[in-house]
Amino acid sequence: MTTSADASTFRTSVSLKLREFAERQASFLAEIDENAAELAAHALSFTEGGKLLRPTFCHAGWLIAGGTQSAERIVTAAAAFEWLQASALVHDDLMDESDTRRGRPSVHREHEARHRAHNLVGDAVQHGERVAVLLGDLLLSWADELFAESQPDQRSLHFWSRCKSEVIAGQYLDVLAQTSARLTVEDALRVVRFKSAKYTIERPLHVGASLAGASDDVLDALSDVALPLGEAFQLRDDLLGVYGDPQATGKPAGDDLREGKRTVLVAHAAELGDPELIYSLLGTEAGAEKLGPLFREWGAVEATEADIARLEAQTDEAIDRLGRDARAILEPLVAKTIHRNR
Amino acid sequence: MTTSADASTFRTSVSLKLREFAERQASFLAEIDENAAELAAHALSFTEGGKLLRPTFCHAGWLIAGGTQSAERIVTAAAAFEWLQASALVHDDLMDESDTRRGRPSVHREHEARHRAHNLVGDAVQHGERVAVLLGDLLLSWADELFAESQPDQRSLHFWSRCKSEVIAGQYLDVLAQTSARLTVEDALRVVRFKSAKYTIERPLHVGASLAGASDDVLDALSDVALPLGEAFQLRDDLLGVYGDPQATGKPAGDDLREGKRTVLVAHAAELGDPELIYSLLGTEAGAEKLGPLFREWGAVEATEADIARLEAQTDEAIDRLGRDARAILEPLVAKTIHRNR
């Protein structure tokens, strides 16, 4: 039986592990050059204020499969997911040209601003982009380095590798989706499955459970929970990306609309309302202001909330099949994943 | 004793391993989406025509430490370096805004062109950049996945992790170097040490030797060979980047000057000639035409060749300390690394 105090202890252990690892890397980088050590400091500060969702699900998988609360090995593996997530965010913000992340400038904008502030040689925008490419690469490299420190068996390593490839493939499908005039709800849901559901919930659960020696049956049952839950997670994200409180999300209001993201919410709106109008406004400043109220008027918010409710019910049924102990572990996480304001 | 036939067998084994791995990944990606499988095809085609320098040094380290010719384990580890290199090249070309690589369009330019050719929605340049970010990430992820398949011990894994961090730190120092008005020969050499010497020669040797159970003394002696050799390698690259034959290098003439790279050659020229003129022309089309002859006139080419000769002599002395068997393995590689036209 896991308590909220246990969960809090685990989160603290993950944060300490990230700090300890970053400090080790900083010392090593400082031997190369003091300036290189800045990269480690920036990487660590970037993880502050994260929800630690993937580490938490990794831990949940471990506990469900009978692992010991907060063992060193699971803390290490779980923390690796946070470097992976940090890498994905740095490169995502670069690809989406996002200005902010967690209420602060995105990495490329931060280094662009530093370039300007110090009046350096060369193009400030290009400089910011270069640093973001490299910092994202470093974080991805760290993710693997830290994961290897958990001494994973072949099966856990397999799930970890799958996780990395799936999120990149999902992002690629998302990039392709942005290049087509139309996107159906079905297409949008496939992007969500790989970019979010497998990456955020299923694979972290699999890695944790696998490290604790779970049977294949348990792994399958975890997938049944993870996929609807992960889709619901992303649909909530889509709604927060348009209607979220900037104070809570750390992103300006309507940011997803400004960036022209092709979400399930947008696909619903296109099926229920005026697709011509949507696609002419999506990705513009005017769109960021006007589309939110229009989507609501056309019933796209209601349709997305209905999807979330349906997915939550599926998640709940799947948890039943895992049994009472698993429910005690998963239920609080489900609530936090689906019902949240950031 | 290794023969050139053995070396050729090894190269073939590495190419086959890369193909087998990419095909495995393509099948997996195709299960996600047919479009995602394109990524694997693109990744594999990108490695064609490479010099396989890092795999070759990894194999050399293995042989020097007494490993068996072309064993599966060393082929696997060596091939992983090629995915790492492919990742670095895709992201390098993106950061440097290079148009070509190995005589073909760079990844971001290729996908930018496809976007235009198919008249897709959105900005073609941004699309090309997004694909390059993701393909580079996928390749970096593959590098770790394949390396793990060689079942490395802790020490080999340590050298592999160091290799990845060092090349990223070296690139970061290079990016920082581009932001300062002046760059000394000493500063330029430090970038070279991490971005090239450790990454291309020292760490591949260390990983290979370590997998074969080399003693720490052998690892140190390999460093003594690798660092001067790796620096000489990069100085040759600097010369080829300005004076190379485009047919052989697969890059347009004067490409490094057009991109404004702060190389040791440039640092020599700035110390010997007119720095104001250099820094006003570097990174421009006019600079790509004018600076090459000026550098030669000022003696910067001669100074760089003198550095290479000095480093080659140091390499040779260090090889002596490793003994006759090691010389038979390393000598042909030294020649190919330092005296080449591509």
XYZ file of C-alpha atoms in Angstrom:
684
model
C 0.000 0.000 0.000
C 1.465 3.322 -1.044
C 0.638 6.559 0.734
C 0.904 10.167 -0.387
C 3.870 10.537 1.983
C 5.598 7.690 0.086
C 4.852 9.430 -3.200
C 6.327 12.644 -1.877
C 9.444 10.796 -0.642
C 9.854 9.278 -4.081
C 9.573 12.656 -5.814
C 12.220 14.066 -3.486
C 14.509 11.116 -4.246
C 14.111 11.678 -7.982
C 14.900 15.388 -7.647
C 17.986 14.591 -5.572
C 19.107 12.006 -8.123
C 18.754 14.547 -10.944
C 20.736 17.081 -8.955
C 23.471 14.601 -8.018
C 23.799 13.464 -11.644
C 23.854 17.031 -13.005
C 26.518 18.002 -10.462
C 28.653 15.045 -11.477
C 28.302 16.079 -15.119
C 29.054 19.711 -14.260
C 32.375 18.738 -12.617
C 33.297 16.692 -15.647
C 32.330 19.481 -18.059
C 34.214 22.049 -15.970
C 37.395 20.028 -16.568
C 36.852 20.650 -20.280
C 35.988 24.317 -19.928
C 34.183 26.504 -17.412
C 31.771 27.609 -20.109
C 30.834 24.012 -20.834
C 29.815 23.557 -17.186
C 27.084 26.175 -17.747
C 25.304 23.592 -19.859
C 24.840 21.333 -16.831
C 23.546 24.187 -14.692
C 21.083 25.167 -17.383
C 19.970 21.540 -17.795
C 19.265 21.164 -14.079
C 17.410 24.454 -13.747
C 15.293 23.404 -16.701
C 13.905 20.391 -14.807
C 12.752 22.493 -11.854
C 8.997 22.881 -11.582
C 8.263 19.807 -13.688
C 5.371 17.526 -12.770
C 7.621 14.400 -12.705
C 4.790 12.524 -14.396
C 6.946 9.931 -16.170
C 9.085 9.116 -13.117
C 5.879 8.771 -11.108
C 4.377 6.262 -13.561
C 7.675 4.394 -13.748
C 7.581 4.065 -9.963
C 3.911 3.004 -10.089
C 4.793 0.184 -12.532
C 7.559 -0.938 -10.196
C 5.277 -0.949 -7.127
C 2.457 -2.765 -8.953
C 4.945 -5.473 -9.937
C 6.007 -5.828 -6.308
C 9.137 -3.655 -6.196
C 10.295 -2.139 -2.899
C 9.255 1.451 -2.176
C 11.849 4.023 -3.439
C 14.687 1.529 -4.066
C 17.809 3.150 -5.534
C 17.440 1.300 -8.818
C 13.930 2.550 -9.548
C 14.786 6.097 -8.496
C 17.634 6.034 -11.034
C 15.565 4.627 -13.903
C 12.645 6.954 -13.138
C 14.891 10.016 -13.024
C 16.258 9.106 -16.488
C 12.771 9.730 -17.900
C 13.004 13.295 -16.650
C 16.169 13.973 -18.693
C 14.411 12.441 -21.682
C 11.446 14.725 -21.118
C 13.697 17.771 -20.688
C 15.406 16.941 -23.993
C 12.065 16.592 -25.750
C 10.853 19.927 -24.348
C 13.985 21.837 -25.379
C 13.766 20.496 -28.936
C 9.963 20.860 -29.036
C 10.142 24.512 -28.086
C 12.794 25.016 -30.753
C 10.705 23.277 -33.438
C 7.533 25.133 -32.423
C 9.356 28.445 -31.988
C 7.833 28.714 -28.503
C 8.883 31.707 -26.456
C 8.152 30.353 -22.998
C 8.301 27.178 -20.949
C 7.250 26.793 -17.333
C 6.849 30.562 -17.053
C 10.395 31.287 -18.204
C 11.940 31.946 -21.616
C 12.473 28.778 -23.655
C 16.111 27.670 -24.014
C 16.624 29.084 -27.515
C 15.046 32.410 -26.510
C 17.102 32.594 -23.322
C 20.394 32.161 -25.211
C 19.260 34.499 -27.956
C 18.625 37.122 -25.255
C 22.032 36.489 -23.638
C 23.701 36.899 -27.040
C 21.981 40.276 -27.448
C 22.657 41.366 -23.855
C 26.397 40.717 -24.235
C 26.477 42.211 -27.701
C 28.203 39.131 -29.129
C 29.376 38.504 -32.684
C 27.003 36.765 -35.122
C 23.265 36.264 -35.348
C 21.506 36.110 -31.957
C 18.577 33.987 -33.181
C 20.883 31.434 -34.798
C 23.009 31.323 -31.660
C 19.973 30.599 -29.478
C 18.887 27.820 -31.817
C 22.338 26.237 -31.824
C 22.485 26.140 -28.035
C 18.999 24.581 -27.908
C 20.019 21.859 -30.383
C 23.095 21.028 -28.295
C 21.412 21.213 -24.896
C 18.633 18.920 -26.114
C 21.263 16.486 -27.430
C 23.144 16.580 -24.138
C 19.957 15.874 -22.182
C 19.086 12.947 -24.454
C 22.583 11.590 -23.965
C 22.254 12.016 -20.179
C 18.940 10.163 -20.224
C 20.675 7.075 -21.604
C 23.667 7.453 -19.332
C 21.510 7.660 -16.212
C 19.209 4.879 -17.384
C 22.216 2.582 -17.839
C 23.113 3.276 -14.188
C 19.911 1.487 -13.141
C 21.516 -1.689 -14.563
C 18.505 -2.612 -16.654
C 17.945 -6.151 -17.913
C 17.358 -6.695 -21.648
C 13.581 -6.399 -21.400
C 13.613 -3.109 -19.468
C 16.170 -1.736 -21.910
C 13.913 -2.795 -24.768
C 10.978 -0.793 -23.330
C 13.236 2.193 -22.716
C 14.456 2.142 -26.335
C 10.904 1.781 -27.592
C 9.889 4.760 -25.514
C 12.539 6.961 -27.094
C 11.787 5.872 -30.662
C 8.042 6.173 -30.182
C 8.116 9.716 -28.902
C 10.353 10.794 -31.796
C 8.148 8.980 -34.331
C 5.063 10.560 -32.745
C 6.631 13.994 -32.997
C 7.506 13.316 -36.620
C 3.871 12.403 -37.359
C 2.892 15.618 -35.612
C 5.312 17.582 -37.817
C 3.840 15.880 -40.900
C 0.319 16.629 -39.649
C 1.172 20.332 -39.646
C 1.928 20.102 -43.373
C -1.518 18.906 -44.460
C -4.496 21.157 -44.885
C -6.866 18.865 -43.013
C -6.530 16.553 -40.067
C -9.214 14.112 -38.933
C -9.897 13.322 -35.280
C -8.608 9.804 -36.020
C -5.259 11.067 -37.388
C -4.887 13.439 -34.459
C -5.513 10.567 -32.044
C -2.752 8.469 -33.611
C -0.238 11.260 -33.047
C -1.469 11.462 -29.445
C -1.044 7.730 -28.942
C 2.659 7.728 -29.754
C 3.682 11.238 -28.812
C 1.915 11.167 -25.456
C 0.160 8.007 -24.342
C 2.958 5.530 -24.917
C 5.714 7.973 -24.051
C 4.184 9.491 -20.917
C 2.311 6.575 -19.382
C 2.689 3.162 -21.022
C 6.463 2.907 -21.405
C 7.299 4.400 -17.996
C 4.888 1.850 -16.447
C 6.466 -0.934 -18.533
C 10.019 0.007 -17.620
C 9.217 0.193 -13.909
C 7.220 -3.042 -13.898
C 9.834 -4.800 -15.983
C 12.653 -3.769 -13.639
C 10.638 -5.379 -10.829
C 10.275 -8.553 -12.881
C 6.607 -8.262 -13.884
C 4.995 -11.040 -15.948
C 3.949 -10.351 -19.542
C 0.320 -10.479 -18.418
C 0.867 -7.621 -16.013
C 2.631 -5.631 -18.738
C -0.357 -6.137 -21.066
C -2.793 -5.127 -18.344
C -0.724 -1.973 -17.751
C -1.007 -1.121 -21.451
C -4.794 -1.356 -21.152
C -4.669 1.267 -18.422
C -1.987 3.412 -20.007
C -3.325 4.004 -23.486
C -6.743 5.501 -22.634
C -5.207 7.353 -19.684
C -2.422 8.753 -21.859
C -4.848 9.900 -24.510
C -6.983 11.587 -21.857
C -3.818 13.228 -20.527
C -3.051 14.714 -23.936
C -6.635 15.879 -24.562
C -6.498 17.692 -21.201
C -3.215 19.229 -22.390
C -4.901 20.355 -25.597
C -7.637 22.090 -23.606
C -5.101 23.691 -21.238
C -3.082 24.854 -24.255
C -6.043 26.980 -25.331
C -8.073 27.703 -22.191
C -5.500 27.201 -19.420
C -4.613 29.871 -16.882
C -1.180 31.243 -17.907
C -0.242 31.543 -14.198
C -0.709 27.798 -13.786
C 0.504 26.502 -17.161
C 3.520 28.791 -17.500
C 2.512 29.397 -21.127
C 0.670 32.442 -22.544
C -3.088 32.035 -23.191
C -3.912 30.487 -26.549
C -0.293 29.459 -27.151
C -1.169 26.241 -29.005
C -3.388 28.233 -31.395
C -0.630 30.771 -31.998
C 1.775 27.916 -32.800
C -0.812 26.331 -35.104
C -0.810 22.947 -33.350
C -3.072 20.369 -34.997
C -4.669 18.913 -31.889
C -7.694 16.653 -31.370
C -9.542 19.755 -30.149
C -8.824 21.473 -33.479
C -9.878 18.348 -35.397
C -13.178 18.289 -33.483
C -13.710 21.982 -34.191
C -13.013 21.415 -37.894
C -15.626 18.649 -38.000
C -18.217 20.631 -36.043
C -17.597 24.192 -37.254
C -16.007 26.088 -40.140
C -12.748 24.386 -41.248
C -11.867 27.132 -43.750
C -11.980 29.747 -41.039
C -10.000 27.561 -38.625
C -7.159 26.815 -41.008
C -6.906 30.433 -42.150
C -6.592 31.628 -38.525
C -4.563 28.783 -37.002
C -0.951 29.807 -36.367
C -1.699 33.541 -36.307
C -1.999 36.071 -33.492
C -5.619 36.725 -34.475
C -6.270 32.979 -34.286
C -4.890 32.841 -30.739
C -7.607 35.323 -29.712
C -10.556 34.309 -31.831
C -10.458 30.519 -32.141
C -10.857 29.657 -28.444
C -14.375 31.151 -28.112
C -15.377 29.792 -31.548
C -14.313 26.234 -30.668
C -16.399 26.440 -27.510
C -19.400 27.791 -29.429
C -19.186 24.964 -31.985
C -19.147 22.317 -29.237
C -15.516 21.216 -29.734
C -14.693 21.709 -26.051
C -17.707 19.613 -25.076
C -16.706 16.903 -27.578
C -13.156 16.834 -26.184
C -14.435 16.669 -22.606
C -16.712 13.805 -23.679
C -13.660 11.997 -25.119
C -11.825 12.516 -21.841
C -14.765 11.151 -19.830
C -14.997 8.102 -22.095
C -11.236 7.487 -21.828
C -11.368 7.913 -18.062
C -14.100 5.258 -17.860
C -11.978 2.886 -19.995
C -9.005 3.544 -17.738
C -11.099 2.744 -14.701
C -12.293 -0.575 -16.157
C -8.732 -1.524 -17.034
C -7.589 -0.748 -13.485
C -10.282 -3.134 -12.202
C -8.610 -5.958 -14.073
C -5.308 -5.205 -12.300
C -6.877 -5.623 -8.861
C -7.222 -3.706 -5.651
C -3.545 -3.137 -4.832
C -2.931 -1.639 -8.265
C -5.985 0.591 -7.868
C -4.575 2.044 -4.649
C -1.411 2.961 -6.525
C -2.963 4.183 -9.769
C -6.135 5.956 -8.695
C -4.466 9.080 -7.260
C -2.282 9.298 -10.386
C -5.246 9.019 -12.725
C -6.932 11.924 -10.996
C -3.778 14.072 -11.250
C -3.247 13.148 -14.891
C -6.743 13.904 -16.091
C -7.995 16.594 -13.708
C -5.358 19.285 -13.463
C -4.829 22.941 -14.247
C -1.228 22.754 -15.495
C 48.639 -8.923 -37.371
C 45.849 -7.238 -39.259
C 45.799 -7.066 -43.048
C 43.983 -4.722 -45.397
C 41.683 -7.639 -46.291
C 40.754 -7.926 -42.586
C 40.104 -4.194 -42.460
C 37.865 -4.455 -45.480
C 35.966 -7.403 -43.940
C 35.439 -5.372 -40.807
C 34.088 -2.389 -42.746
C 31.664 -4.672 -44.566
C 30.513 -6.163 -41.251
C 29.873 -2.690 -39.843
C 27.875 -1.665 -42.922
C 25.806 -4.846 -42.690
C 25.182 -4.260 -38.989
C 23.992 -0.710 -39.682
C 21.675 -1.995 -42.402
C 20.313 -4.840 -40.258
C 19.670 -2.450 -37.359
C 18.012 0.178 -39.574
C 15.777 -2.476 -41.146
C 14.733 -3.687 -37.713
C 13.886 -0.112 -36.753
C 12.057 0.454 -40.036
C 9.761 -2.539 -39.375
C 9.035 -1.252 -35.920
C 8.373 2.297 -37.161
C 6.161 0.980 -39.980
C 3.900 -0.561 -37.314
C 3.379 2.961 -36.005
C 2.878 4.560 -39.401
C 4.233 4.103 -42.908
C 5.445 7.684 -42.915
C 7.469 7.084 -39.774
C 9.337 4.248 -41.518
C 10.722 6.846 -43.967
C 12.842 8.130 -41.111
C 14.737 4.834 -40.914
C 15.313 4.762 -44.674
C 16.614 8.299 -44.589
C 18.867 7.505 -41.635
C 20.437 4.531 -43.401
C 20.981 6.350 -46.696
C 22.655 9.110 -44.731
C 25.415 6.763 -43.521
C 26.321 5.661 -47.041
C 29.635 6.976 -48.281
C 30.979 7.657 -44.797
C 34.621 6.980 -43.991
C 33.737 4.755 -40.981
C 36.621 6.380 -39.151
C 35.245 5.959 -35.625
C 34.261 2.298 -36.099
C 37.716 1.663 -37.537
C 39.462 3.157 -34.501
C 37.117 1.308 -32.162
C 38.130 -1.930 -33.889
C 41.807 -0.935 -33.717
C 41.536 -0.458 -29.938
C 39.925 -3.876 -29.643
C 42.653 -5.561 -31.717
C 45.466 -3.818 -29.860
C 44.015 -5.083 -26.578
C 43.964 -8.624 -27.968
C 40.361 -8.934 -29.178
C 39.441 -11.417 -31.912
C 39.230 -10.066 -35.463
C 35.682 -8.887 -36.386
C 33.892 -10.486 -33.405
C 30.157 -9.717 -33.308
C 30.460 -7.686 -30.135
C 33.031 -5.241 -31.515
C 31.182 -4.893 -34.823
C 28.089 -3.886 -32.840
C 29.874 -1.362 -30.625
C 31.822 0.068 -33.557
C 28.686 0.471 -35.675
C 27.060 2.430 -32.821
C 29.684 5.153 -33.337
C 28.429 5.561 -36.886
C 24.893 6.383 -35.710
C 26.411 8.832 -33.241
C 28.368 10.450 -36.052
C 25.303 10.562 -38.321
C 23.371 12.308 -35.540
C 26.165 14.841 -35.049
C 26.329 15.565 -38.791
C 22.560 16.077 -39.169
C 22.512 18.520 -36.242
C 25.806 20.155 -37.300
C 24.502 20.871 -40.773
C 21.353 22.314 -39.227
C 23.327 24.545 -36.837
C 25.732 25.670 -39.567
C 22.949 26.067 -42.148
C 24.968 23.858 -44.509
C 23.343 23.065 -47.829
C 25.249 19.901 -48.676
C 26.708 16.788 -47.084
C 28.568 14.026 -48.897
C 27.617 15.553 -52.248
C 23.898 15.532 -51.483
C 21.527 18.042 -49.921
C 21.765 18.174 -46.125
C 18.798 16.671 -44.249
C 17.075 19.977 -43.483
C 17.494 21.154 -47.076
C 16.238 17.846 -48.460
C 13.019 18.010 -46.423
C 12.618 21.695 -47.148
C 12.790 20.824 -50.881
C 10.275 17.972 -50.478
C 7.898 20.335 -48.677
C 8.127 22.757 -51.620
C 7.866 20.012 -54.257
C 4.640 18.681 -52.734
C 3.287 22.141 -52.111
C 2.551 21.369 -48.460
C 0.970 23.619 -45.839
C 3.255 25.749 -43.646
C 6.768 27.099 -43.903
C 9.144 24.871 -45.919
C 12.315 26.039 -44.151
C 10.824 25.450 -40.709
C 9.598 22.020 -41.802
C 13.075 21.024 -42.987
C 14.576 22.168 -39.703
C 12.019 20.234 -37.657
C 12.728 17.005 -39.530
C 16.478 17.510 -39.039
C 16.039 18.013 -35.281
C 13.992 14.810 -35.035
C 16.176 12.689 -37.327
C 19.274 13.730 -35.377
C 17.503 12.805 -32.134
C 16.455 9.444 -33.530
C 20.020 8.701 -34.640
C 21.394 9.638 -31.226
C 18.830 7.376 -29.627
C 19.764 4.545 -32.023
C 23.439 4.999 -31.171
C 22.708 4.178 -27.544
C 20.335 1.370 -28.406
C 22.881 -0.332 -30.658
C 25.734 0.284 -28.249
C 23.752 -1.419 -25.475
C 23.464 -4.471 -27.755
C 27.235 -4.927 -27.512
C 26.631 -5.708 -23.800
C 29.257 -3.278 -22.592
C 30.781 -3.554 -19.122
C 30.725 -0.480 -16.839
C 34.096 0.822 -18.019
C 33.271 0.634 -21.737
C 29.937 2.299 -21.046
C 31.766 5.032 -19.159
C 33.996 5.774 -22.188
C 30.996 5.733 -24.494
C 29.151 8.241 -22.292
C 32.237 10.425 -22.090
C 32.513 10.368 -25.862
C 28.967 11.644 -26.296
C 29.284 14.392 -23.683
C 32.675 15.498 -24.970
C 31.583 15.946 -28.549
C 28.540 17.965 -27.454
C 30.670 20.091 -25.107
C 33.223 20.590 -27.901
C 30.495 21.706 -30.265
C 29.181 24.076 -27.613
C 32.645 25.625 -27.233
C 32.727 25.929 -31.014
C 29.354 27.698 -30.976
C 30.655 30.051 -28.264
C 33.845 30.642 -30.272
C 31.719 31.904 -33.161
C 30.319 34.604 -30.867
C 33.629 36.256 -30.036
C 35.433 38.675 -32.270
C 38.818 37.028 -31.848
C 39.973 33.464 -31.403
C 43.525 32.461 -30.515
C 45.217 29.357 -31.930
C 45.173 27.981 -28.379
C 41.392 28.427 -28.016
C 40.812 26.895 -31.430
C 42.938 23.891 -30.456
C 40.878 23.271 -27.324
C 37.702 23.083 -29.402
C 39.504 20.649 -31.704
C 40.581 18.476 -28.814
C 37.054 17.786 -27.601
C 35.044 18.140 -30.783
C 37.387 15.971 -32.837
C 40.377 14.337 -31.181
C 38.607 12.728 -28.249
C 35.415 12.065 -30.144
C 36.909 10.687 -33.352
C 39.989 8.846 -32.130
C 40.546 8.603 -28.393
C 37.131 7.433 -27.185
C 36.553 4.940 -30.029
C 40.000 3.452 -29.224
C 39.144 3.407 -25.510
C 35.777 1.753 -26.024
C 37.226 -0.944 -28.289
C 40.224 -1.615 -26.036
C 38.058 -1.596 -22.952
C 35.611 -4.124 -24.429
C 38.626 -6.390 -25.000
C 39.689 -5.934 -21.373
C 42.695 -3.635 -21.858
C 44.706 -2.526 -18.822
C 44.633 1.112 -17.728
C 48.222 1.458 -18.961
C 47.190 0.506 -22.475
C 44.285 2.968 -22.318
C 46.675 5.756 -21.308
C 49.107 4.849 -24.090
C 46.212 4.956 -26.562
C 45.362 8.478 -25.377
C 48.939 9.516 -26.133
C 48.461 8.353 -29.711
C 44.913 9.597 -30.094
C 45.170 13.194 -29.022
C 47.905 14.399 -31.441
C 46.471 12.203 -34.192
C 42.963 13.566 -33.626
C 44.187 17.133 -33.690
C 46.069 16.471 -36.930
C 42.879 14.915 -38.324
C 40.912 18.074 -37.587
C 43.602 20.401 -38.976
C 43.522 18.371 -42.207
C 39.748 18.804 -42.162
C 40.175 22.553 -41.762
C 42.450 22.665 -44.823
C 40.064 20.472 -46.846
C 37.172 22.716 -45.798
C 38.853 25.611 -47.600
C 41.096 24.066 -50.283
C 39.527 20.618 -50.780
C 38.290 19.357 -54.134
C 34.462 19.510 -54.008
C 34.293 16.252 -55.998
C 36.187 14.470 -53.242
C 34.846 16.238 -50.127
C 31.203 16.396 -51.214
C 31.109 20.020 -50.022
C 31.360 23.200 -52.158
C 34.781 24.922 -52.277
C 35.389 27.321 -49.404
C 32.343 26.058 -47.496
C 33.916 26.533 -44.045
C 34.686 30.158 -44.908
C 31.138 30.736 -46.109
C 29.830 29.287 -42.839
C 32.265 31.464 -40.873
C 33.879 28.572 -39.001
C 36.518 29.646 -36.476
C 39.169 27.042 -37.230
C 42.834 26.756 -36.274
C 43.624 27.770 -39.867
C 41.642 30.976 -39.373
C 43.326 31.601 -36.014
C 46.752 31.215 -37.666
C 45.742 33.589 -40.450
C 44.533 36.143 -37.897
C 47.869 35.989 -36.102
C 49.898 36.177 -39.316
C 47.787 38.501 -41.474
C 45.066 41.092 -41.190
C 42.508 40.097 -38.534
C 40.173 43.021 -39.290
C 39.907 41.933 -42.909
C 39.407 38.274 -41.951
C 36.609 38.884 -39.474
C 34.818 41.276 -41.822
C 34.862 38.680 -44.641
C 34.388 35.456 -42.664
C 30.886 34.053 -43.072
C 30.197 35.888 -46.341
C 30.113 34.760 -49.977
C 32.964 37.185 -50.757
C 34.967 35.652 -47.913
C 34.513 32.156 -49.369
C 36.279 33.375 -52.509
C 38.883 35.777 -51.186
C 40.110 34.376 -47.888
C 41.584 31.082 -49.178
C 44.279 32.753 -51.307
C 44.948 35.371 -48.616
C 45.483 32.718 -45.917
C 47.956 30.979 -48.196
C 49.776 34.246 -48.914
C 50.076 35.042 -45.199
C 51.607 31.630 -44.454
C 48.613 30.248 -42.514
C 48.472 27.109 -44.693
C 52.166 26.503 -44.086
C 51.701 27.049 -40.329
C 48.815 24.566 -40.269
C 50.792 21.992 -42.260
C 53.670 22.498 -39.806
C 51.249 21.790 -36.926
C 50.108 18.635 -38.694
C 53.702 17.464 -39.232
C 54.530 18.120 -35.557
C 51.417 16.253 -34.414
C 52.182 13.375 -36.772
C 55.663 13.066 -35.256
C 54.144 13.032 -31.743
C 51.706 10.360 -32.844
C 54.534 8.284 -34.207
C 56.513 8.482 -30.951
C 53.443 7.498 -28.968
C 52.886 4.490 -31.231
C 56.463 3.383 -30.484
C 55.558 3.109 -26.821
C 52.675 0.752 -27.701
C 54.965 -1.694 -29.490
C 55.285 -3.391 -32.845
C 51.911 -5.163 -32.967
C 50.092 -1.927 -32.266
C 52.144 -0.178 -34.963
C 51.020 -2.699 -37.569
C 47.406 -1.925 -36.677
C 47.690 1.839 -36.289
C 50.144 2.889 -38.993
C 47.786 2.434 -41.975
C 45.058 4.301 -40.052
C 47.366 7.192 -39.215
C 48.192 7.642 -42.886
C 44.500 7.623 -43.867
C 43.590 10.015 -41.072
C 46.220 12.613 -41.806
C 46.876 12.281 -45.538
C 43.567 12.261 -47.327
C 41.586 14.283 -49.827
C 38.141 13.871 -48.243
